[in-house]
Coordinates of C-alpha atoms and ligand atoms in Angstrom, one line a residue:
M1 CA 25.5 5.3 1.9
K2 CA 24.6 3.7 -1.4
V3 CA 21.4 1.7 -1.3
Q4 CA 20.0 -0.5 -4.1
F5 CA 16.5 -1.9 -4.2
S6 CA 13.7 -2.6 -6.6
V7 CA 10.7 -0.3 -6.6
N8 CA 7.7 -1.1 -8.7
G9 CA 9.7 -3.5 -10.8
K10 CA 12.6 -1.1 -11.5
S11 CA 16.0 -1.4 -10.0
V12 CA 17.1 1.9 -8.3
E13 CA 20.2 3.0 -6.6
V14 CA 20.2 6.0 -4.2
E15 CA 22.6 7.8 -2.0
A16 CA 21.0 8.0 1.4
E17 CA 22.1 9.3 4.8
A18 CA 21.8 6.6 7.4
R19 CA 19.0 8.4 9.2
L20 CA 16.8 8.9 6.1
T21 CA 13.5 7.1 6.4
L22 CA 12.3 4.9 3.5
A23 CA 9.2 7.1 3.2
D24 CA 11.3 10.2 2.7
C25 CA 13.6 8.4 0.4
L26 CA 10.7 7.3 -1.8
R27 CA 9.1 10.7 -1.8
H28 CA 12.1 13.0 -2.0
K29 CA 14.8 11.0 -3.8
L30 CA 12.6 9.0 -6.1
G31 CA 9.6 11.3 -6.6
L32 CA 7.2 8.7 -5.5
T33 CA 4.9 11.0 -3.7
G34 CA 2.0 8.6 -3.7
T35 CA 3.3 7.3 -0.4
H36 CA 1.9 9.8 2.1
V37 CA 3.4 10.7 5.5
G38 CA 1.1 11.6 8.4
C39 CA 2.2 10.8 11.9
E40 CA 5.8 9.8 11.1
H41 CA 5.8 7.3 14.0
G42 CA 4.0 4.3 12.9
V43 CA 0.5 5.1 14.0
C44 CA -1.6 6.3 11.0
G45 CA -0.7 3.9 8.2
A46 CA -0.6 6.5 5.5
C47 CA 2.9 5.6 4.5
T48 CA 2.3 1.9 4.1
I49 CA 4.1 0.2 1.2
I50 CA 4.8 -3.4 0.4
V51 CA 8.3 -4.7 1.1
D52 CA 9.0 -8.3 0.0
G53 CA 5.3 -9.1 0.1
A54 CA 4.5 -7.6 3.5
A55 CA 2.7 -4.3 4.3
V56 CA 5.3 -2.1 6.0
R57 CA 5.2 1.4 7.4
S58 CA 7.8 3.2 5.5
C59 CA 8.2 5.9 8.2
L60 CA 9.5 3.2 10.5
M61 CA 12.0 1.8 8.2
L62 CA 15.3 3.4 7.2
A63 CA 16.2 3.6 3.5
V64 CA 19.4 1.7 4.2
Q65 CA 17.4 -1.2 5.6
A66 CA 15.8 -1.5 2.2
D67 CA 19.0 -2.6 0.5
G68 CA 18.2 -5.6 -1.8
A69 CA 14.4 -5.4 -1.1
D70 CA 11.6 -5.7 -3.5
I71 CA 9.3 -2.7 -2.9
T72 CA 5.8 -1.8 -4.3
T73 CA 4.3 1.6 -3.7
V74 CA 0.8 2.7 -4.5
E75 CA 2.1 3.8 -7.9
G76 CA 3.1 0.2 -8.6
L77 CA -0.2 -1.4 -7.9
S78 CA -1.5 -0.7 -11.4
H79 CA 0.7 -1.5 -14.4
E80 CA -1.4 0.1 -17.0
D81 CA -3.4 3.3 -17.2
R82 CA -6.5 1.5 -15.9
L83 CA -7.5 1.3 -12.3
T84 CA -7.0 -2.0 -10.6
P85 CA -10.1 -3.9 -9.4
L86 CA -9.2 -2.8 -5.8
Q87 CA -8.9 0.9 -6.9
T88 CA -12.2 0.6 -8.9
A89 CA -13.9 -0.9 -5.8
F90 CA -12.7 2.0 -3.7
R91 CA -14.1 4.4 -6.2
R92 CA -17.4 2.6 -6.7
N93 CA -18.0 2.3 -2.9
H94 CA -16.9 5.8 -2.1
G95 CA -14.0 4.5 -0.1
L96 CA -12.2 7.8 -0.1
Q97 CA -12.9 11.4 0.4
C98 CA -9.8 13.6 0.9
G99 CA -7.6 10.7 -0.2
Y100 CA -4.8 11.3 2.2
C101 CA -5.2 7.8 3.8
T102 CA -5.9 6.1 0.5
P103 CA -2.4 5.0 -0.6
G104 CA -2.0 3.3 2.7
M105 CA -5.4 1.7 2.6
L106 CA -4.8 0.4 -0.9
T107 CA -1.3 -1.1 -0.2
T108 CA -2.5 -2.6 3.1
S109 CA -5.6 -4.1 1.5
H110 CA -3.6 -5.3 -1.5
A111 CA -1.2 -7.2 0.8
L112 CA -4.1 -8.6 2.7
L113 CA -6.1 -9.7 -0.4
T114 CA -3.0 -11.2 -2.1
N115 CA -2.4 -13.5 0.9
E116 CA -6.0 -13.9 2.1
P117 CA -8.5 -13.5 -0.8
D118 CA -11.2 -15.1 1.3
C119 CA -10.9 -12.8 4.3
D120 CA -14.2 -11.8 5.9
A121 CA -15.3 -8.3 7.1
D122 CA -13.9 -8.9 10.6
R123 CA -10.5 -9.7 9.2
V124 CA -10.6 -6.7 6.9
R125 CA -11.4 -4.4 9.9
E126 CA -8.7 -6.0 12.0
V127 CA -6.0 -5.5 9.4
L128 CA -7.1 -2.0 8.5
S129 CA -7.4 -1.0 12.2
G130 CA -3.9 0.3 11.9
N131 CA -4.8 2.7 9.1
I132 CA -6.5 5.9 10.2
C133 CA -9.0 7.7 8.1
R134 CA -10.5 11.0 9.2
C135 CA -13.2 11.2 6.5
T136 CA -15.0 8.1 5.5
G137 CA -16.1 6.3 8.7
Y138 CA -14.5 3.1 7.4
V139 CA -17.7 1.4 6.3
S140 CA -17.2 2.2 2.6
I141 CA -13.6 1.2 2.8
V142 CA -14.4 -2.2 4.2
E143 CA -17.1 -2.7 1.6
A144 CA -14.6 -1.8 -1.2
V145 CA -12.1 -4.3 0.1
L146 CA -14.7 -7.0 0.4
E147 CA -15.9 -6.3 -3.2
A148 CA -12.4 -6.6 -4.5
R149 CA -11.9 -10.1 -3.1
A150 CA -13.3 -11.7 -6.2
A151 CA -10.5 -10.3 -8.4
Y152 CA -7.8 -11.7 -6.1
R153 CA -9.5 -15.1 -5.9
T154 CA -9.4 -15.2 -9.7
D155 CA -5.7 -14.2 -9.7
A156 CA -4.9 -17.0 -7.2
E157 CA -6.8 -19.5 -9.3
E158 CA -4.9 -18.5 -12.4
D159 CA -1.6 -18.8 -10.5
R160 CA -2.5 -22.4 -9.5
A161 CA -3.5 -23.4 -13.1
Ligands
FES201 FE1 4.0 6.2 8.8 FE2 1.9 7.4 10.0 S1 3.4 8.2 8.6 S2 2.5 5.3 10.1
FES202 FE1 -9.6 11.5 4.1 FE2 -9.3 8.9 4.6 S1 -10.3 9.8 2.9 S2 -8.4 10.6 5.6

């Protein structure tokens, strides 16, 4: 089936079998391998992307269901060569080690901070509880997300102005 959607600001059209997951479509048909696949059944969060503003597990969505959607993958978080404030905060706070979970952590956190730039540590932990990390122990990840809130607050203020 032909499927059309926007990914990281670019309109794409792919030919997808009905059973192809969106995660595999992004990785194998579009070369967007920043989206990682771990459990393939919605438990680990590594495959999280942003679909129409919401954090979504791309292993649980079929490519054909993405028809007409506006998708952002981890590659689309930064529009320039520089790291985003969220990525910088992850680096500064040692919020990653092997990096396997990191794309999902970043996309989930980005969706959270976009909608709730004033979230507290409990809320960050709650939202990230669906993202498994085997390396960091989570403390540094939560600290990174909390640190990045300031940048999202500024964005929200600029949007209101
Ligand atoms: Fe999708 Fe684990 S690969 S949630
Ligand atoms: Fe290794 Fe999270 S940094 S799984």
